[in-house]
Coordinates of C-alpha atoms in Angstrom, one line a residue:
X87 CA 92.0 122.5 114.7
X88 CA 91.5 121.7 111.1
X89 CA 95.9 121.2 110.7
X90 CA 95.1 118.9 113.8
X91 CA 92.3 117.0 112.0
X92 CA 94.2 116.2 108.9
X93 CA 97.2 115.7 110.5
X94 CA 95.5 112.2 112.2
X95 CA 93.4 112.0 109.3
X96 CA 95.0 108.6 108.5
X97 CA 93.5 105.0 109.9
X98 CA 97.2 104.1 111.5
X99 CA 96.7 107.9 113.0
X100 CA 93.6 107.6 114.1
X101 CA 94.3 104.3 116.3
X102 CA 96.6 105.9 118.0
X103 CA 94.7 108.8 119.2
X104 CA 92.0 106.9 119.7
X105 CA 94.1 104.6 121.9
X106 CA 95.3 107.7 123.6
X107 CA 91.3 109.0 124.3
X108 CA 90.5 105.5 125.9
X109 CA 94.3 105.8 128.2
X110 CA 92.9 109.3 129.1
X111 CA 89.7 108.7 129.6
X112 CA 90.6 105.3 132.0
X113 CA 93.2 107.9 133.6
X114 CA 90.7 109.9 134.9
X115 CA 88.3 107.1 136.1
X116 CA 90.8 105.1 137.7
X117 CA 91.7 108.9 139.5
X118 CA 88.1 109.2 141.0
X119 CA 88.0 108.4 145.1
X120 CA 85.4 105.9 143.9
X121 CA 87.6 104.4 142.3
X122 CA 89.6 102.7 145.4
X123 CA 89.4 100.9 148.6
X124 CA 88.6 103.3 152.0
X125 CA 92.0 104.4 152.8
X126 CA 93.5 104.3 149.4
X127 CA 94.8 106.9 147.1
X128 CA 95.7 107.1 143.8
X129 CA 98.5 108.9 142.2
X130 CA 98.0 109.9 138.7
X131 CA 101.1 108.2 137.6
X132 CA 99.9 105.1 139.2
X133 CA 96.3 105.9 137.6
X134 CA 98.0 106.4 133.8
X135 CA 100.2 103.3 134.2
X136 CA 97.1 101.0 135.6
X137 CA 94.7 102.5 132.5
X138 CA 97.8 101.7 130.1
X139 CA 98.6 98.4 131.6
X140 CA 94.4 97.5 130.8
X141 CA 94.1 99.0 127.5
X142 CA 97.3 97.9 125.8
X143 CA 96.4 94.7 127.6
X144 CA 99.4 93.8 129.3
X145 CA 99.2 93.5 133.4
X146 CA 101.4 94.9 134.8
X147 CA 100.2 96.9 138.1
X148 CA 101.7 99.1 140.3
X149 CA 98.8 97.8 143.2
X150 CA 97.6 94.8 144.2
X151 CA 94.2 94.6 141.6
X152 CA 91.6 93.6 144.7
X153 CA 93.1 95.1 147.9
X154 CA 93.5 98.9 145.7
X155 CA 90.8 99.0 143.4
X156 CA 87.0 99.0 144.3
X157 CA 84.1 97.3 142.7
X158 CA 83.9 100.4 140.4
X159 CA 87.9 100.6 140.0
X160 CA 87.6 96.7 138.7
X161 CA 84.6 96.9 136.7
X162 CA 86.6 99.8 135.2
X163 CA 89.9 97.9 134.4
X164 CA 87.9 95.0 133.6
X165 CA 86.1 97.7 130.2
X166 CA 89.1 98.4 129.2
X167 CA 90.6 95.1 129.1
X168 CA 87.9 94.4 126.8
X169 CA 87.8 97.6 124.9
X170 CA 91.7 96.9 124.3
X171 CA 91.4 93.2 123.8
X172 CA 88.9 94.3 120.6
X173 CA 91.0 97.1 119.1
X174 CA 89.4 100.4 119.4
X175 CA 88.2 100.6 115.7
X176 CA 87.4 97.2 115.5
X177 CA 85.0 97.7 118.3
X178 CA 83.6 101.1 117.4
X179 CA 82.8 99.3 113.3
X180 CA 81.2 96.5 115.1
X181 CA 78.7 99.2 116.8
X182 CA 78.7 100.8 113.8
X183 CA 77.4 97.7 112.1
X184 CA 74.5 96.6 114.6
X185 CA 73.6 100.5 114.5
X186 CA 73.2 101.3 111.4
X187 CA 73.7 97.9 109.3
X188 CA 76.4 99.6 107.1
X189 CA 80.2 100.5 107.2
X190 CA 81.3 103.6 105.6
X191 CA 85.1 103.0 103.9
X192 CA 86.6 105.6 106.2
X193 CA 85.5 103.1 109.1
X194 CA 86.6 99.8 106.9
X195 CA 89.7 101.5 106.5
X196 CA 90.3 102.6 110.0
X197 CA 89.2 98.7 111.2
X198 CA 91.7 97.5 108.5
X199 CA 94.7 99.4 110.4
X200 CA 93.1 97.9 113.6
X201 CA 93.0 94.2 112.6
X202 CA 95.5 93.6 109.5
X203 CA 92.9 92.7 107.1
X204 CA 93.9 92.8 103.8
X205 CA 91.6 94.6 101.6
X206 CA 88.5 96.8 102.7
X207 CA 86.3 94.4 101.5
X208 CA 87.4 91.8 104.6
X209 CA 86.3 94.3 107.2
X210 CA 83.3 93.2 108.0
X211 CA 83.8 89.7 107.7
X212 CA 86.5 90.3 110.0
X213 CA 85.1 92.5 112.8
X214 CA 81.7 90.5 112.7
X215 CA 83.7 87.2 113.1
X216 CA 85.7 89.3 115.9
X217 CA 82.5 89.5 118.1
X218 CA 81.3 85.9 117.8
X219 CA 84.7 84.2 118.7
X220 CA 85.8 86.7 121.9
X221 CA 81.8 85.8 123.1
X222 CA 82.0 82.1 122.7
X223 CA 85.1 82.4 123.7
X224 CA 85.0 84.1 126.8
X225 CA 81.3 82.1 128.1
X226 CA 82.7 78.8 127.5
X227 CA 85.9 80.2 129.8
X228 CA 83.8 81.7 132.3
X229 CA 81.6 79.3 132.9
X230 CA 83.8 76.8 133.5
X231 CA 85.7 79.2 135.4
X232 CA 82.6 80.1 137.7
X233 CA 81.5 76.0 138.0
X234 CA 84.7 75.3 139.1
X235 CA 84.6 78.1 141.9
X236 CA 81.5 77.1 142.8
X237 CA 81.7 73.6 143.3
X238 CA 86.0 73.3 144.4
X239 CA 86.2 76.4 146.5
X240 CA 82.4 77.3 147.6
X241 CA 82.3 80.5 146.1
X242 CA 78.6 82.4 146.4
X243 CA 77.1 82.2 142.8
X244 CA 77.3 86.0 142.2
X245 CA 81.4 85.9 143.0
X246 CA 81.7 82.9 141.2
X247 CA 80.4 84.7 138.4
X248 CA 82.0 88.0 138.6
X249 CA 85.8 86.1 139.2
X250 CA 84.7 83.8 136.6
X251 CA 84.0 86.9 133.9
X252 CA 86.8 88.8 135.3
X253 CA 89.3 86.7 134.3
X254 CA 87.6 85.2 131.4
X255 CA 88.0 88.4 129.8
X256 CA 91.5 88.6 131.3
X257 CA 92.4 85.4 129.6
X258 CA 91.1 85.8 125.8
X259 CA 92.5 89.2 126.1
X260 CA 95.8 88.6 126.9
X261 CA 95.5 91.0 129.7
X262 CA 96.7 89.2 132.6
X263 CA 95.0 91.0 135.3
X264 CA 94.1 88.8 138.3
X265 CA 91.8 89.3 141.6
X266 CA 94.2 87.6 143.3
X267 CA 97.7 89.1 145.2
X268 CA 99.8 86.2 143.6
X269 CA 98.3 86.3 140.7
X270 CA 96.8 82.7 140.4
X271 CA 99.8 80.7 142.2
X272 CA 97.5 79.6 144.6
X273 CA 95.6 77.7 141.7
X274 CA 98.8 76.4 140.6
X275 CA 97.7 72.7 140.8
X276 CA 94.2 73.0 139.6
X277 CA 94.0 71.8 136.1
X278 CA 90.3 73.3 135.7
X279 CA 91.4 76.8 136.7
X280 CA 95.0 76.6 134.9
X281 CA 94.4 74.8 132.1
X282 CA 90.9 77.0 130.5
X283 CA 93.0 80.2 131.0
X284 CA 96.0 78.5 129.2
X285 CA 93.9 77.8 126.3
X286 CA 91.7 81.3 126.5
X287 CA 95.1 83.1 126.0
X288 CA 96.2 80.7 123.3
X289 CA 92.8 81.4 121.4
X290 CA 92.7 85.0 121.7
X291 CA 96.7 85.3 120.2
X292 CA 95.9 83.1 117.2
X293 CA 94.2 86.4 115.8
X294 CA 91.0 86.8 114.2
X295 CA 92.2 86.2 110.5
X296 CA 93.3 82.8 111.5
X297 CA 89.5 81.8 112.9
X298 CA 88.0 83.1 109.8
X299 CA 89.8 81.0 107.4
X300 CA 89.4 77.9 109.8
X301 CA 85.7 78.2 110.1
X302 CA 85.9 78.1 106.3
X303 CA 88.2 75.3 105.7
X304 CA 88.8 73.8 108.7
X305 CA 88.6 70.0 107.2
X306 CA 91.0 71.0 104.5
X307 CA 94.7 72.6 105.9
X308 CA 95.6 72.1 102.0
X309 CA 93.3 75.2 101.7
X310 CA 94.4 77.8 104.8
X311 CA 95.9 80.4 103.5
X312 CA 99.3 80.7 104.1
X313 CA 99.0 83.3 107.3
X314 CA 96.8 80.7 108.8
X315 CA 99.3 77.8 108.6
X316 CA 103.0 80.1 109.6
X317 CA 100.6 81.2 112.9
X318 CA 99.4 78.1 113.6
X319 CA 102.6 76.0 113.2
X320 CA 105.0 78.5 114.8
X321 CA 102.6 79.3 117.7
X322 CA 102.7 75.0 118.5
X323 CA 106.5 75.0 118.0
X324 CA 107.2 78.2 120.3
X325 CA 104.6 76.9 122.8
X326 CA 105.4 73.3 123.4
X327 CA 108.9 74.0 122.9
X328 CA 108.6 76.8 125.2
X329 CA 106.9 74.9 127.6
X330 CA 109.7 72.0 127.3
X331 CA 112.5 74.4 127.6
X332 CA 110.9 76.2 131.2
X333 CA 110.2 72.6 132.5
X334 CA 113.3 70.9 132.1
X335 CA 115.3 73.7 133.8
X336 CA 112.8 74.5 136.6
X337 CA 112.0 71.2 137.4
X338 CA 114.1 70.8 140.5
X339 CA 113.8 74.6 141.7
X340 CA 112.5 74.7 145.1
X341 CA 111.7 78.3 144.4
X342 CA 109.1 77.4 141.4
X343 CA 108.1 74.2 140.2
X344 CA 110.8 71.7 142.7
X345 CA 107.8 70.8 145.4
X346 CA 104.8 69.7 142.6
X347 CA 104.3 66.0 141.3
X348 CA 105.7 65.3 138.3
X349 CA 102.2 66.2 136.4
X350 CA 102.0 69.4 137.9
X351 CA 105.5 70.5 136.8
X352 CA 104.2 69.7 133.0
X353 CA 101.0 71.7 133.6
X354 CA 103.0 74.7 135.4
X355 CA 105.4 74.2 132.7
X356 CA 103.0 74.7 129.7
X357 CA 101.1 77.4 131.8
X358 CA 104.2 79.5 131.6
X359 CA 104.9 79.0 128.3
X360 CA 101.5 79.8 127.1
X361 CA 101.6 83.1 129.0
X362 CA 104.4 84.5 127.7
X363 CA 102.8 84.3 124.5
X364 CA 100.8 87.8 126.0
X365 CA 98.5 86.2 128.7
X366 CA 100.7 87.5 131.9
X367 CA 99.2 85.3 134.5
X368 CA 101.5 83.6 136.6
X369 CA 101.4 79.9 138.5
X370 CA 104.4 79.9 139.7
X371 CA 106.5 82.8 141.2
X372 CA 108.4 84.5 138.5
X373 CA 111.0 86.5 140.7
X374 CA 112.1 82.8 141.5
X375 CA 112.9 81.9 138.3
X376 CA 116.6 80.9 137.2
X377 CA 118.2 83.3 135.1
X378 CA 118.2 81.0 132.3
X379 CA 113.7 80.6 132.2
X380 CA 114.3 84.4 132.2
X381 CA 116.2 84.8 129.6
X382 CA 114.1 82.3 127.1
X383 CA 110.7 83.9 128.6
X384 CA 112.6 86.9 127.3
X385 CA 112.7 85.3 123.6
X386 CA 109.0 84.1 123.8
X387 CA 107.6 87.3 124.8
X388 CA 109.7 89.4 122.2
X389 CA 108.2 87.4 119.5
X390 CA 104.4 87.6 121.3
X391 CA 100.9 86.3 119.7
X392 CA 99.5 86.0 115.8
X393 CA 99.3 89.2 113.7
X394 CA 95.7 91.3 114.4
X395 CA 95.0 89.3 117.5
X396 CA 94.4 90.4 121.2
X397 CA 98.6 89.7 122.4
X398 CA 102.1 91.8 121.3
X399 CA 105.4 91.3 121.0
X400 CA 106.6 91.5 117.3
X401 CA 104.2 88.5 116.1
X402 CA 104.9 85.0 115.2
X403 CA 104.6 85.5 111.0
X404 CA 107.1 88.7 111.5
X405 CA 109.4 85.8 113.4
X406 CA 108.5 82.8 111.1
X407 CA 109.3 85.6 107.9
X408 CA 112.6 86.4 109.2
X409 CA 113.6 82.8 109.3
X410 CA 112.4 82.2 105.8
X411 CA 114.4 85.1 104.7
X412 CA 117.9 84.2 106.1
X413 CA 116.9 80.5 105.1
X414 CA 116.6 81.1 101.6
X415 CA 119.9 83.9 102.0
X416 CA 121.8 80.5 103.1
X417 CA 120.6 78.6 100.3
X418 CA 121.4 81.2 97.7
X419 CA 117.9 81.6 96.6
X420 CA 116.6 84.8 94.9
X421 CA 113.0 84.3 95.8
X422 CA 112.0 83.8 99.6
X423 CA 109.3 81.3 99.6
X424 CA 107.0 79.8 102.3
X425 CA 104.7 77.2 101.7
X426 CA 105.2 77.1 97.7
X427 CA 104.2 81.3 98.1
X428 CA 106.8 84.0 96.9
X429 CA 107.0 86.4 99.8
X430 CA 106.9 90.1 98.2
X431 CA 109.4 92.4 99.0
X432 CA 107.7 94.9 100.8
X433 CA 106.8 92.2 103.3
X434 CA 109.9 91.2 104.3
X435 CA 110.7 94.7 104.8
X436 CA 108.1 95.1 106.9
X437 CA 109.3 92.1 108.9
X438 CA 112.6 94.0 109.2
X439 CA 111.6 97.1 110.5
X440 CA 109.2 95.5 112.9
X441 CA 112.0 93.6 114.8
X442 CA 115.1 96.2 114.2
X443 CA 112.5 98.7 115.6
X444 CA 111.0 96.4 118.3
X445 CA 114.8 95.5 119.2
X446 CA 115.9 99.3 119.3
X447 CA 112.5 99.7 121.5
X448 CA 113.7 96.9 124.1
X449 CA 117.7 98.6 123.9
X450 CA 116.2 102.0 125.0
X451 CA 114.0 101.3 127.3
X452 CA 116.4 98.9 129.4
X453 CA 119.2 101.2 128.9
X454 CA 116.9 104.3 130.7
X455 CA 115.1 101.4 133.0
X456 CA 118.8 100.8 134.2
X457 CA 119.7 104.3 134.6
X458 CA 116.5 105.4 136.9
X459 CA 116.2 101.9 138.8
X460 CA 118.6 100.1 140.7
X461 CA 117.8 96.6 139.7
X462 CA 120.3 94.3 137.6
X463 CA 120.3 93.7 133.9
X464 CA 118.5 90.2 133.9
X465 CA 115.9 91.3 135.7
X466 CA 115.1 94.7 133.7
X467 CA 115.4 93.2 130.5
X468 CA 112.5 90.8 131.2
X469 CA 110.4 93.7 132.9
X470 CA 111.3 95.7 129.4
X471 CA 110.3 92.8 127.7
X472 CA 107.3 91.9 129.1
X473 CA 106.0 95.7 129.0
X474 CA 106.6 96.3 125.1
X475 CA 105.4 92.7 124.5
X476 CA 102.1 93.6 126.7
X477 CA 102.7 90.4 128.4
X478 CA 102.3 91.3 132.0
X479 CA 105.2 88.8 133.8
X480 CA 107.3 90.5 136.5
X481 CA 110.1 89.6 138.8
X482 CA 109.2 92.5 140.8
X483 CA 110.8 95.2 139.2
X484 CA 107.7 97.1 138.5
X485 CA 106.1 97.4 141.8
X486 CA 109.4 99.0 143.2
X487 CA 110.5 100.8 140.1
X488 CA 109.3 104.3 141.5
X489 CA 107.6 107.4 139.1
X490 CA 110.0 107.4 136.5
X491 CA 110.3 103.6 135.9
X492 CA 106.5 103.5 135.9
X493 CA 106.1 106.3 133.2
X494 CA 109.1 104.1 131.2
X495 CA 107.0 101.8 131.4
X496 CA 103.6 103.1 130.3
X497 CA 105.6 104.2 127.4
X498 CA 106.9 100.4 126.3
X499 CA 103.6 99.2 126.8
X500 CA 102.2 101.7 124.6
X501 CA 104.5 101.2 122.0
X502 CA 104.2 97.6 122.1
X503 CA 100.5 97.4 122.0
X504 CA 100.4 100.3 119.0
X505 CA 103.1 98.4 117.1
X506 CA 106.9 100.3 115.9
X507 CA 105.3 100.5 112.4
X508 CA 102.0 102.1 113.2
X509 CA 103.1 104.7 115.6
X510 CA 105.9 105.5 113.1
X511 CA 103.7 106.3 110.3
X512 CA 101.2 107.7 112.9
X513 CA 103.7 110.8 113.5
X514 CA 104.5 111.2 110.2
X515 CA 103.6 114.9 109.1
X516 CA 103.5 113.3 105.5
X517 CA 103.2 110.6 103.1
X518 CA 105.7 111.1 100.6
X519 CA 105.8 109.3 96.7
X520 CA 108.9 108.8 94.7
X521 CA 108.7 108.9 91.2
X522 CA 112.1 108.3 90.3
X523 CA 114.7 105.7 91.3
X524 CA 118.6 105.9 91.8
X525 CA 121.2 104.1 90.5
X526 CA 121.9 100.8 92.1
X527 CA 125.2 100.6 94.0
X528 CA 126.1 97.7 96.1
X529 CA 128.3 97.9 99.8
X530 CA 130.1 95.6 101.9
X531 CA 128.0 93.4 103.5
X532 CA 129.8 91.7 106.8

């Protein structure tokens, strides 16, 4: 016990296990008869993958959400939507802060694995700033999410309110999880239902570093740091671009956007693109998609949300770093630089790894997807995809993709939520220091 303790003695260690306590724990409640509908029953592979799907926040199901699951099996799903949307240590030090008024450093340093701050000192600043923007967040979505059931479809009040929270949370957390069997198709040309989810997934990738420099400087860009402005610029470029890109070649599709007005097609457009930045909701039916949307949906959910915020995929700096790096390779530079900043060394290599190891993560997994399931490339690359980028999209692979495509899976969205890095150094018996260097020697290169 004690080799076991100091083996996950580190913070990047002990998010891991502690994601794997919450999957476990879910597991097992999502296994209990109350869980489901009368009739229904609940394998444990189907239990695992549901609990993974909630926690690493991604949506993708292996039942429909509201004909399976009971009240209880919801309410469940709908915890640990939350519970993953916050990061588990970033939760457990905001407890730890209204308990007890005080964080220890062990818990500033597990919270600082959790949300990417950048010293100990930020931690609490951070995690505090975490609860008030998910809460204002997630009221302002669900009450405009309940008004308009109320009032557009005569919903009671208390299912007005409980669809209205559901898929608040949903939203913010990038969880993509709906009460509905086609997701939210049917809502497809209702700006008040489409629109606030758009923007609650939007919010909750930013990441939480990004919200507390704006509430500091928000009338001054000149001061954001420079994470702040590469999230924010490269998240409006890959969204409206995104959104551009899925419009113009779905516009005539009969199968998607070909019988909405010309307005709708926008909106359905920029839905789409929005949620492949992690949100997973669908307006339109994905499985009708040209292979071409596919393919760039592919791109958008590979790169994911901001650093330390609720989506995946390899994050929008790691992206926006790469591109500074080859862009100052091309121009011969020896400094890469971003916004008059040097970027350090270790950084970029940290970019690297992230996408050589994200891209080796994708490879695998649609190489053994292919070899257990009998669906075409195209369409198990963007299930792979949108697993390890916990986006939650599907053309339908995943509901017929049978035990061993399920645990597949579970294990990409794991991965993805955890991060290549993290998990990395999380089974790594040790932490080795060099003191010495070797001589410098220089291969071909291309």
């Amino acid at each position: 016990m004690r080799n076991l303790v100091r083996q996950i003695n580190t913070p990047s260690r002990v998010v891991v296990a502690a994601f794997l306590a919450v999957v476990a724990i879910g597991t097992a409640l999502l296994s209990l008869p109350v869980a489901v509908e009368a009739g229904q029953v609940t394998s444990w592979p189907a239990a695992l993958f549901t609990a993974t799907s909630a926690v690493c926040v991604t949506g993708l199901a292996v039942h429909d959400t509201a004909e399976h699951w009971s009240f209880f099996g919801e309410i469940v799903i709908l915890v640990l939507m939350q519970i993953g949307g916050f990061g588990i240590m970033t939760l457990s030090s905001i407890l730890a802060v209204v308990v007890s008024g005080r964080l220890g450093l062990r818990a500033r340093l597990n919270t600082q694995a959790e949300t990417k701050t950048l010293g100990p000192g930020d931690v609490r600043r951070v995690i505090t700033g975490v609860a008030k923007v998910t809460l204002v967040a997630e009221v302002i979505t669900a009450t405009v999410l309940c008004a308009r059931f109320m009032i557009g479809y005569g919903e009671p009040f208390g299912r007005a309110v409980y669809y209205g929270i559901f898929h608040a949370v949903s939203a913010f957390t990038n969880a993509g999880f709906a009460l509905w069997p086609d997701s939210i198709m049917r809502f497809v040309g209702d700006p008040w239902i489409c629109l606030p989810l758009a923007l609650a997934v939007v919010a909750g990738g930013l990441g939480f570093p990004v919200y507390a420099v704006l509430r500091q400087n928000w009338r001054h860009p000149a001061r954001w740091s420079l994470h702040a402005k590469i999230t924010l610029g490269t998240t409006a470029v890959l969204l409206f671009g995104g959104a551009l890109a899925i419009t113009a070649i779905e516009w005539n599709n009969p199968g998607t956007m070909g019988g909405l007005s010309p307005g709708l097609r926008i909106m359905a457009g920029f839905f789409h693109s929005a949620m492949t930045r992690s949100g997973g909701l669908n307006s339109v039916d994905t499985s009708q998609m040209s292979e071409n949307s596919w393919l760039i949906s592919d791109v958008l959910m590979f790169i994911g949300a901001g650093s330390a915020s609720t989506g995946g995929g390899i994050k929008v700096t790691t992206f926006a770093l790469l591109g500074y790096v080859i862009l100052a390779e091309l121009r011969g530079e020896p400094d890469v630089s971003a916004g008059r900043r040097r970027i350090p060394e270790q950084l970029q290599r940290q970019a690297l790894t992230i996408a050589l190891l994200s891209v080796a993560s994708v490879a695998v997994g649609t190489v053994v997807m292919m070899t257990v399931t009998p669906f075409k490339l195209d369409r198990i690359l963007f299930e792979v995809v949108s697993a390890f980028g916990t986006v939650g999209l599907s053309t339908g692979v995943t509901a017929e993709a049978g035990t061993a495509g399920h645990l597949v899976l579970t294990a990409l969205m794991f991965i993805g939520r955890i991060g290549p890095v993290t998990l990395g150094a999380a089974l790594a018996l040790h932490i080795q220091t060099r003191r010495f260097r070797y001589p410098e020697e220089r291969p071909l290169v291309g």
